[in-house]
CSV table of C-alpha atoms and ligand atoms in Angstrom, one decimal:
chain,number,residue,atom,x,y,z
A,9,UNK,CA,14.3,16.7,-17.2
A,10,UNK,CA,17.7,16.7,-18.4
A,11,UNK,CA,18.7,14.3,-15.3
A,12,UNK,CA,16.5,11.8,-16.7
A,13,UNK,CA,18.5,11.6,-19.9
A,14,UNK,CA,21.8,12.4,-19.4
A,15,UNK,CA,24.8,10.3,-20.0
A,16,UNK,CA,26.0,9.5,-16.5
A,17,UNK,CA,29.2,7.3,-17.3
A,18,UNK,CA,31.0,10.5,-17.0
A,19,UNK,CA,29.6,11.1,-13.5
A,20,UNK,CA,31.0,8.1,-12.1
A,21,UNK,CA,34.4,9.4,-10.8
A,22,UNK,CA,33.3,12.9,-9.5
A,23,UNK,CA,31.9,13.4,-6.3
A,24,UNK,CA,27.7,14.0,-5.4
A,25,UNK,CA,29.2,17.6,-4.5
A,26,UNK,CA,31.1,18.2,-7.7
A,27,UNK,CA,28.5,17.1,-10.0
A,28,UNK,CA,25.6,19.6,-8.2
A,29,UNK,CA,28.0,22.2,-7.8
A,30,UNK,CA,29.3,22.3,-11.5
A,31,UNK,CA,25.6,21.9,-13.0
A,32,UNK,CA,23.3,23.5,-10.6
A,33,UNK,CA,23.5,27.2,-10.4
A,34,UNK,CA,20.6,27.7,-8.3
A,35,UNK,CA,21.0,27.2,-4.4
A,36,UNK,CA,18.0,26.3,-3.9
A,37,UNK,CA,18.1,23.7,-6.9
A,38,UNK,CA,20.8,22.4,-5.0
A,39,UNK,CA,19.9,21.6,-1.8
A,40,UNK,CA,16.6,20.0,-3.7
A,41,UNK,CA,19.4,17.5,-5.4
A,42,UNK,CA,21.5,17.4,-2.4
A,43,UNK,CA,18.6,16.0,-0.8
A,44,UNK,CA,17.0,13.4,-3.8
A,45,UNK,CA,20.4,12.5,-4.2
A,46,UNK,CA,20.7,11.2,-0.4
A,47,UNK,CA,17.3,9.6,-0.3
A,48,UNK,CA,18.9,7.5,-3.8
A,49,UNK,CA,22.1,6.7,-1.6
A,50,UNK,CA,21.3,6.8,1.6
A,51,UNK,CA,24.7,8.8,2.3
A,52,UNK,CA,24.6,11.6,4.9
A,53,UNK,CA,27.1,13.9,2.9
A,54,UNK,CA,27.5,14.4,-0.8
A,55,UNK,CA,31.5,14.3,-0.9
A,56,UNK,CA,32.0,10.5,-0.9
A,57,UNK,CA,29.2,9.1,-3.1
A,58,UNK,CA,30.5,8.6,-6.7
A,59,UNK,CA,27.7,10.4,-8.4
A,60,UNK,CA,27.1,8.4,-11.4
A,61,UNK,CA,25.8,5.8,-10.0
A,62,UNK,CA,23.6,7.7,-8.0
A,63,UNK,CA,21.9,9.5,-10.3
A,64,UNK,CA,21.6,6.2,-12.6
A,65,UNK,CA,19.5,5.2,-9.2
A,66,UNK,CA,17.8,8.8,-9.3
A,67,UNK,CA,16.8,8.1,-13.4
A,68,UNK,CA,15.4,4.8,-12.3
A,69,UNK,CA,13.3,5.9,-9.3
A,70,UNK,CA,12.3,8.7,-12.1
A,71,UNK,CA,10.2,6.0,-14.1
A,72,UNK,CA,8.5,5.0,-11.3
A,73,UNK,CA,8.9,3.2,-7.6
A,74,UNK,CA,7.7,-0.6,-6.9
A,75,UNK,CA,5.8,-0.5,-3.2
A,76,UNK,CA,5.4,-4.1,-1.9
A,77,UNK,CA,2.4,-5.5,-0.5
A,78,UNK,CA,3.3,-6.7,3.0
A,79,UNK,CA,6.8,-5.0,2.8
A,80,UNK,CA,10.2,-6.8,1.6
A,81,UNK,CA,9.2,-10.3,2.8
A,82,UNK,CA,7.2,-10.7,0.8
A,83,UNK,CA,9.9,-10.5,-2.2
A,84,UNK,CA,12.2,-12.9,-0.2
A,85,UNK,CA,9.4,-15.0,0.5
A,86,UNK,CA,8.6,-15.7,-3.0
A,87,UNK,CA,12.6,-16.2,-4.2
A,88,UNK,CA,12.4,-18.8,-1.7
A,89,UNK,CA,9.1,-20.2,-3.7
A,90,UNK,CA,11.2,-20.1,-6.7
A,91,UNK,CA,14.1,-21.4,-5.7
A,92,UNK,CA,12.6,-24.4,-3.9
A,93,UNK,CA,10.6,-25.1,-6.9
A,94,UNK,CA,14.0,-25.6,-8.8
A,95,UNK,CA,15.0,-27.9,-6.3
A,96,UNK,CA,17.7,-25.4,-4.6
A,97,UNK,CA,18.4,-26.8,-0.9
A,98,UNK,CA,18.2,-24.0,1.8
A,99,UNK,CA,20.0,-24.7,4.5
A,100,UNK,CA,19.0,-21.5,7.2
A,101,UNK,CA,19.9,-20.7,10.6
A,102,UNK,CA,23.2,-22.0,10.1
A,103,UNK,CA,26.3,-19.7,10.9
A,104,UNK,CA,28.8,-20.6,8.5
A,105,UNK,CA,32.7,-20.1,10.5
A,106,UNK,CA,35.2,-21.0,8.3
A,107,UNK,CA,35.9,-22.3,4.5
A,108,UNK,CA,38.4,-24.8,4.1
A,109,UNK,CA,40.9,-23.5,1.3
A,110,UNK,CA,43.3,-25.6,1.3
A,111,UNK,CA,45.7,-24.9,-1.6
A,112,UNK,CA,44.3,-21.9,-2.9
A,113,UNK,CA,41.2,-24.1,-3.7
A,114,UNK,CA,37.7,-24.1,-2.1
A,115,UNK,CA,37.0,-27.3,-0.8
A,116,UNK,CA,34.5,-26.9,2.0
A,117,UNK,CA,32.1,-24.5,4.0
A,118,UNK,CA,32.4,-25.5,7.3
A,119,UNK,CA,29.3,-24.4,9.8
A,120,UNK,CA,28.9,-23.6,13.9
A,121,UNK,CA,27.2,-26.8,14.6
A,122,UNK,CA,30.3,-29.1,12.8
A,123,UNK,CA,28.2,-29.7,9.8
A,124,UNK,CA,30.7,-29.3,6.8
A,125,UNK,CA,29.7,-29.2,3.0
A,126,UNK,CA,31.7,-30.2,0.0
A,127,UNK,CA,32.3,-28.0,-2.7
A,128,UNK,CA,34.0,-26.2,-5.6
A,129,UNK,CA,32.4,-22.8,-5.5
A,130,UNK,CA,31.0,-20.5,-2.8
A,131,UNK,CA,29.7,-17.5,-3.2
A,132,UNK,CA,30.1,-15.0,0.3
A,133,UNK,CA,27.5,-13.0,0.5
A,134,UNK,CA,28.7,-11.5,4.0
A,135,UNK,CA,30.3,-8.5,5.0
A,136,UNK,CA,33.7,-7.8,3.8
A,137,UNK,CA,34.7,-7.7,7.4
A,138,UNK,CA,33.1,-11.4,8.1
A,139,UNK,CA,33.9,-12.5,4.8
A,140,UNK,CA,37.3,-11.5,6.1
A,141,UNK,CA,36.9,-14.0,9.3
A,142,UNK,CA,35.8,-17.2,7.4
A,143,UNK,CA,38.6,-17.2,4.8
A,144,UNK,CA,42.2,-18.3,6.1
A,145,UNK,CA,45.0,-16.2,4.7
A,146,UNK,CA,42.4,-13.1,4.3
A,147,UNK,CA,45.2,-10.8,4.3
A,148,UNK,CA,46.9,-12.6,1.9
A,149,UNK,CA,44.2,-11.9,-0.9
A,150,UNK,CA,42.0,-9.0,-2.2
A,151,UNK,CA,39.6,-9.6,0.7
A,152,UNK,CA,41.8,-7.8,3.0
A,153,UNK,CA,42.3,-4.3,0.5
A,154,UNK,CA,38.0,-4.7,-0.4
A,155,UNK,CA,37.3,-4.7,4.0
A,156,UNK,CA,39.9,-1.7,4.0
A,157,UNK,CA,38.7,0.5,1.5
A,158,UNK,CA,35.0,-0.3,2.6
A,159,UNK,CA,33.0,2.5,4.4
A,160,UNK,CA,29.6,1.5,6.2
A,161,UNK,CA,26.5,3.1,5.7
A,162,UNK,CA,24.0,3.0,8.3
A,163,UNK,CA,20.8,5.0,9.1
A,164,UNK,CA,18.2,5.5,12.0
A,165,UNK,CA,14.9,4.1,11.4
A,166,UNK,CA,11.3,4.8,13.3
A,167,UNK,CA,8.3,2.9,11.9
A,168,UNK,CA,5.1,3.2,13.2
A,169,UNK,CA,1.4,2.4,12.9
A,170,UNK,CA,-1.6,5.0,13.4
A,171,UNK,CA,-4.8,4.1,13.4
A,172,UNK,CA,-5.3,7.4,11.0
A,173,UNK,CA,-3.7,10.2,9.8
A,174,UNK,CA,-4.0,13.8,11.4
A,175,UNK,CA,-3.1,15.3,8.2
A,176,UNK,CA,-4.0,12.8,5.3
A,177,UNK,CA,-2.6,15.3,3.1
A,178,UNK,CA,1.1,14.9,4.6
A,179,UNK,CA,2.1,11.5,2.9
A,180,UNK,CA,6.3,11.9,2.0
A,181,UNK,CA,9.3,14.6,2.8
A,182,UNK,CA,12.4,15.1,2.3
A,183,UNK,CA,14.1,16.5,4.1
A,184,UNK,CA,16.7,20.0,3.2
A,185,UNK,CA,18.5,20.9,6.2
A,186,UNK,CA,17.8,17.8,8.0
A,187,UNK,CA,18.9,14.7,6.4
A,188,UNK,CA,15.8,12.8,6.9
A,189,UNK,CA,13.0,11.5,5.0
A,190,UNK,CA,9.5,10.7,6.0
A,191,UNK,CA,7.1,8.3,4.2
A,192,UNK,CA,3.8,7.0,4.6
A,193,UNK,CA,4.2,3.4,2.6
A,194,UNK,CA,0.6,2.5,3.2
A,195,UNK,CA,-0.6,5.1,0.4
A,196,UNK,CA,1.1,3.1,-1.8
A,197,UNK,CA,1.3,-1.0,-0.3
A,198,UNK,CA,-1.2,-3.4,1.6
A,199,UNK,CA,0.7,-2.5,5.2
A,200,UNK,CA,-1.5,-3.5,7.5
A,201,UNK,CA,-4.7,-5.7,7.6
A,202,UNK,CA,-6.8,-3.3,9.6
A,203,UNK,CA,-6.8,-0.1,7.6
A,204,UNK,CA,-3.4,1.1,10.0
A,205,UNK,CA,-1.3,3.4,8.4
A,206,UNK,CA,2.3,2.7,8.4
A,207,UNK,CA,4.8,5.2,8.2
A,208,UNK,CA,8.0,5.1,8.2
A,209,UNK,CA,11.1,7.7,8.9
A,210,UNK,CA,14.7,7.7,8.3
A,211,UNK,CA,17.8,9.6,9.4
A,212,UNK,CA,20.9,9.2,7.1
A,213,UNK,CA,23.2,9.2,9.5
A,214,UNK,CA,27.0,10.5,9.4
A,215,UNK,CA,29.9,8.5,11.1
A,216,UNK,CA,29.1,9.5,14.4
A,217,UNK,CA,25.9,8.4,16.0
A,218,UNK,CA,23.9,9.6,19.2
A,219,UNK,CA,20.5,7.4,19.0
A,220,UNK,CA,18.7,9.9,21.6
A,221,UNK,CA,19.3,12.8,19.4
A,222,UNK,CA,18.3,11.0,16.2
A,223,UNK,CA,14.9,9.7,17.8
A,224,UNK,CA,14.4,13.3,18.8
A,225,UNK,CA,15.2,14.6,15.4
A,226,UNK,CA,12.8,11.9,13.8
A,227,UNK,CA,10.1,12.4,16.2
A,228,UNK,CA,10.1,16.4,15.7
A,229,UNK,CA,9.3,15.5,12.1
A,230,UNK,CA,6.7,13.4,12.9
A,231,UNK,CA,5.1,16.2,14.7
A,232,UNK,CA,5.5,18.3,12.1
A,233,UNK,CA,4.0,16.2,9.9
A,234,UNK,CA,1.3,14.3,11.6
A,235,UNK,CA,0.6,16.7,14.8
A,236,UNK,CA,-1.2,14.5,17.9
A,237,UNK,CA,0.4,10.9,16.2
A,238,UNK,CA,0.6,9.9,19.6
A,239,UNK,CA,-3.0,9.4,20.4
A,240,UNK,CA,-3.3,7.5,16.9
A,241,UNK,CA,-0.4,5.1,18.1
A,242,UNK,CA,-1.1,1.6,17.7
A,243,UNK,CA,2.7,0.4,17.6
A,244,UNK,CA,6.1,2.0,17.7
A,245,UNK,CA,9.5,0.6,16.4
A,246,UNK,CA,12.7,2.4,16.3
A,247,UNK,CA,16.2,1.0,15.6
A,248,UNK,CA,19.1,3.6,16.2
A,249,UNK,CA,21.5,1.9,13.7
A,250,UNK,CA,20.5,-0.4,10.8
A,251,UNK,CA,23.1,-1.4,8.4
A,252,UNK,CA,21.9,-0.3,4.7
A,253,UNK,CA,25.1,-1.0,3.3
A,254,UNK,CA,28.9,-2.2,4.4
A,255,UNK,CA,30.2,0.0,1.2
A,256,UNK,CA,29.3,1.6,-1.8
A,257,UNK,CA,31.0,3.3,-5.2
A,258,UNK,CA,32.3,5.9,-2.8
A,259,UNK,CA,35.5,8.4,-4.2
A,260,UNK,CA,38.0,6.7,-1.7
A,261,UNK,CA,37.6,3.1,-3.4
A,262,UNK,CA,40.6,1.5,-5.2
A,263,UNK,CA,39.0,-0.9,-7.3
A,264,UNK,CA,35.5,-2.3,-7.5
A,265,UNK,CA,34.9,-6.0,-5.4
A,266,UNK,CA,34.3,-9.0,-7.2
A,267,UNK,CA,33.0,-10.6,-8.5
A,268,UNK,CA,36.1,-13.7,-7.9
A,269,UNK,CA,38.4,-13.6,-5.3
A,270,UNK,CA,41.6,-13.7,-7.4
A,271,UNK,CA,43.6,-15.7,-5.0
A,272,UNK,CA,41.3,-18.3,-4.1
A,273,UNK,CA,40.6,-20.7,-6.6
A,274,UNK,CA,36.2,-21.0,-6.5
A,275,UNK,CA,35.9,-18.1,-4.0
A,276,UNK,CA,33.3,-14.8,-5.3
A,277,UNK,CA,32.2,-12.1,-3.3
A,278,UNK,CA,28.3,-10.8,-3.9
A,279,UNK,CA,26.4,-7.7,-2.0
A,280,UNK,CA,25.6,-4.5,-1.7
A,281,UNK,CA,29.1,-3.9,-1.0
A,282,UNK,CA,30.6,-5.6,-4.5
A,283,UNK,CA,29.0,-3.0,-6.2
A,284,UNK,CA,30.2,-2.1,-9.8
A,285,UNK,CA,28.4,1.2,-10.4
A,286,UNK,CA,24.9,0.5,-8.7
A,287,UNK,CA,23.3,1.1,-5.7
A,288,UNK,CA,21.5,-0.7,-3.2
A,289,UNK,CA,19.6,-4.0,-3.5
A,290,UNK,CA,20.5,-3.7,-7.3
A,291,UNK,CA,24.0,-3.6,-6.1
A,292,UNK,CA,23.3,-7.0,-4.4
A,293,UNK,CA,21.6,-8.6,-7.1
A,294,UNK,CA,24.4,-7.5,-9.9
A,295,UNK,CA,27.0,-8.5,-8.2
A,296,UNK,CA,25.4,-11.8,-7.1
A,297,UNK,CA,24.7,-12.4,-10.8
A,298,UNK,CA,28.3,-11.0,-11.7
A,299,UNK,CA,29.5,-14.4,-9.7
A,300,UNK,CA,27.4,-16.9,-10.8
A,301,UNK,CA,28.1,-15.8,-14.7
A,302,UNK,CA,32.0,-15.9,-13.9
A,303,UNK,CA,31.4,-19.1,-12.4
A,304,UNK,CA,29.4,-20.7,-15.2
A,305,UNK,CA,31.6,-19.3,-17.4
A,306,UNK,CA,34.8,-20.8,-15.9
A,307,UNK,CA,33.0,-24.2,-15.8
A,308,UNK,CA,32.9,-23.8,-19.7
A,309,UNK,CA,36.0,-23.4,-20.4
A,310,UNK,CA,37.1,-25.8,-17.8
A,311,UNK,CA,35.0,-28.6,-19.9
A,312,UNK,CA,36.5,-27.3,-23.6
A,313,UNK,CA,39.9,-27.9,-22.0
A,314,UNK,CA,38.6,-31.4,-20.7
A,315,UNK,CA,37.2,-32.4,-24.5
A,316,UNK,CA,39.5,-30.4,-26.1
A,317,UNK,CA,41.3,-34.0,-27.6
A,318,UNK,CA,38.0,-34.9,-29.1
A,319,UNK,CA,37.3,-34.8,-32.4
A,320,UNK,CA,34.2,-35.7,-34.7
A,321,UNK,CA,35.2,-38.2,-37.2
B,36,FAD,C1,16.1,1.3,6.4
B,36,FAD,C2,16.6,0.7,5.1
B,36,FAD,C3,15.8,1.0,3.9
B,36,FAD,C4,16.3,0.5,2.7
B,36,FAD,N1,15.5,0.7,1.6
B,36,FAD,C5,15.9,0.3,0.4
B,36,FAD,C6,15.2,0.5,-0.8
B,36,FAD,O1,14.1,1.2,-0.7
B,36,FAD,N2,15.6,0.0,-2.0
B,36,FAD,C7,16.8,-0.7,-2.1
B,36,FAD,O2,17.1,-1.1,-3.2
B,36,FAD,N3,17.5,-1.0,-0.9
B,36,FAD,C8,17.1,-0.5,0.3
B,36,FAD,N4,17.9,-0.8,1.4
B,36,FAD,C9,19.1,-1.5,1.2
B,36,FAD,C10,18.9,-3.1,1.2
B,36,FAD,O3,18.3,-3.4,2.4
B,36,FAD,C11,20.3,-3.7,1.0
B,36,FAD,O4,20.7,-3.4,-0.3
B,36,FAD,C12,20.3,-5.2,1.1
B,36,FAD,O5,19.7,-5.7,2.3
B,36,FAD,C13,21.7,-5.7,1.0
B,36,FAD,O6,21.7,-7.1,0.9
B,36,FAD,P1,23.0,-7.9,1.0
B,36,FAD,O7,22.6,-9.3,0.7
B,36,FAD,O8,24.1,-7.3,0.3
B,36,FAD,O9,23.5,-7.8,2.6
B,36,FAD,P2,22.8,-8.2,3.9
B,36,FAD,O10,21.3,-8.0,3.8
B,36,FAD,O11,23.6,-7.5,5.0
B,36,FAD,O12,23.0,-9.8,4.0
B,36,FAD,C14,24.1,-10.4,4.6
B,36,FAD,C15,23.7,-11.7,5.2
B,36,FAD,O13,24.8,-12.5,5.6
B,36,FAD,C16,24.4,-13.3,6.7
B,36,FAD,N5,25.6,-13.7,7.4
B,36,FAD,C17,26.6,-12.9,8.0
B,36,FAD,N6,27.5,-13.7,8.6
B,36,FAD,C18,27.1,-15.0,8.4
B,36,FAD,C19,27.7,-16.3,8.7
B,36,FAD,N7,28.9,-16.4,9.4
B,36,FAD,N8,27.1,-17.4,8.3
B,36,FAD,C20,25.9,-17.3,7.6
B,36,FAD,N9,25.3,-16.2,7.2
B,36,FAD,C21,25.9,-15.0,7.6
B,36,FAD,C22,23.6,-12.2,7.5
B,36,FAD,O14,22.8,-12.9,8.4
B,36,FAD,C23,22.8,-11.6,6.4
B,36,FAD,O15,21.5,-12.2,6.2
B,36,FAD,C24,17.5,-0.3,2.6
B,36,FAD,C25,18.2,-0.6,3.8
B,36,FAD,C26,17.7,-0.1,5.0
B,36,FAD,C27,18.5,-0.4,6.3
């Protein structure tokens, strides 16, 4: 209860460990918030995770989770809607290679296929490694110290669809001394148009991986919690290593990314990774609207300078 309401500024240079070890005294307590905390992050271990910004996730979840019909799709499905309707151009399946930045200026995104686009502003929205690859002179500019300092965050993932549950009872777990989590999403979202149940489990994983072992580990839990899933098996998925994150507010950091590149004149950074203080997709969203308001607001005062001469008479 007091999570919920606290003040968590303070929290934001102090490690995940340091916070639960100065305010829990319970162990028990502990390993509960060792383990809510890591299904907030999606870190492993508690000692790099800044921890403010983790319980800020933890107060949100608090209020109440969003489940989405027919999964994240859905949400990117409709943004597309949206932005069409306001007559964005999309331009997919096109791998961008290089910017040309010529000067310390943007000038143009140049793509795989030859096609190049002219323009003042781009926002990367890529890795800080591949962000890195497109821009000449990387290691001449704050790109190169933001790819340094990042730390990747990846987890194990096996989704699957029973027909029914064994144990209808056995919806969601976290895990204590295993750092997994199990979930059944359909209790919550339209999964599945005949009635399938689709769960889903993770593994946080640390920096070393062994994909065998981590199936294993995630099928034991399935056991556990839905003993004879097998026969009620309608499909299976399991990736070893999915990319949540290529770096978070993590104790090691230097300074936050973004949202400009200081060194290249119309250059920003947005994604999970730029993250000032959140977490996850809010991570990627704040930081993507970090850019564009830095952007918008540089156009300003670009225009006041331009009619600066003018005056009413
Ligand atoms: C199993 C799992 C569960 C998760 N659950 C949650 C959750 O419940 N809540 C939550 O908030 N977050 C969750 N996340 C995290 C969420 O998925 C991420 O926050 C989000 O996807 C990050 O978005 P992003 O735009 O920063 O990066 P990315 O999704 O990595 O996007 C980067 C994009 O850049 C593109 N790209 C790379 N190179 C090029 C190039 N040369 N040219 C053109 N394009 C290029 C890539 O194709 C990619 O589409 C989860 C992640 C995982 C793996």
């Amino acid at each position: 209860m007091k999570v919920s309401k606290a003040d968590t500024g303070p929290f934001d240079r102090m490690s995940i460990r340091e916070w639960v070890e100065g305010n829990m005294r319970d162990p028990m307590v502990r390993n509960i918030f060792y383990s809510l905390l890591r299904a907030a992050s999606y870190v492993a271990g508690p000692d790099l995770p800044a921890a403010g910004p983790v319980l800020r996730q933890l107060q949100n979840a608090l209020k109440g989770a969003l489940y989405l019909d027919r999964g994240w799709g859905e949400l990117i499905e409709q943004l597309r809607q949206k932005a069409a309707d306001l007559g964005v151009q999309l331009v997919t399946s096109a791998k961008v290679v290089s910017l040309d930045t010529r000067g310390g200026i943007v000038r143009q995104v140049v793509c795989e296929d030859g096609t190049r686009f002219d323009t003042d502003d781009v926002i990367l929205a890529t890795s800080p490694s591949i962000a890195n690859q497109l821009v000449p002179f990387a290691e001449k500019t704050s790109l190169h110290k933001w790819n340094e300092q990042a730390i990747e965050v990846t987890a194990a993932c096996l989704d699957v669809a029973l027909k029914r549950l064994s144990e209808p009872k056995h919806q969601f777990a976290y895990g204590v001394d295993q750092t997994v989590l199990f979930s059944n999403y359909s209790r919550a979202a339209h999964l599945s148009d005949d009635g399938a149940q689709v769960v889903s489990l993770v593994k946080y994983q640390g920096k070393e991986t062994d994909p065998d072992k981590d199936l294993q580990e995630l099928e034991g839990v399935l056991d556990l919690m839905q003993p004879g899933w097998r026969d009620q098996l309608i499909v299976k998925q399991y990736l070893p290593k999915m990319t949540v994150c290529h770096d978070f507010a993590h104790m090691k950091r230097l300074e936050n990314p973004g949202p400009a590149v200081p060194e290249v004149r119309g250059l920003y950074v947005a994604g999970e990774w730029a993250s000032h203080g959140e977490v996850l997709v809010d991570a990627a969203t704040a930081s993507a609207k970090r850019a564009v308001q830095h952007m918008l607001a540089l156009k300003g005062k670009e225009r006041k300078t331009l009619y600066e001469h003018r005056g009413i008479v």
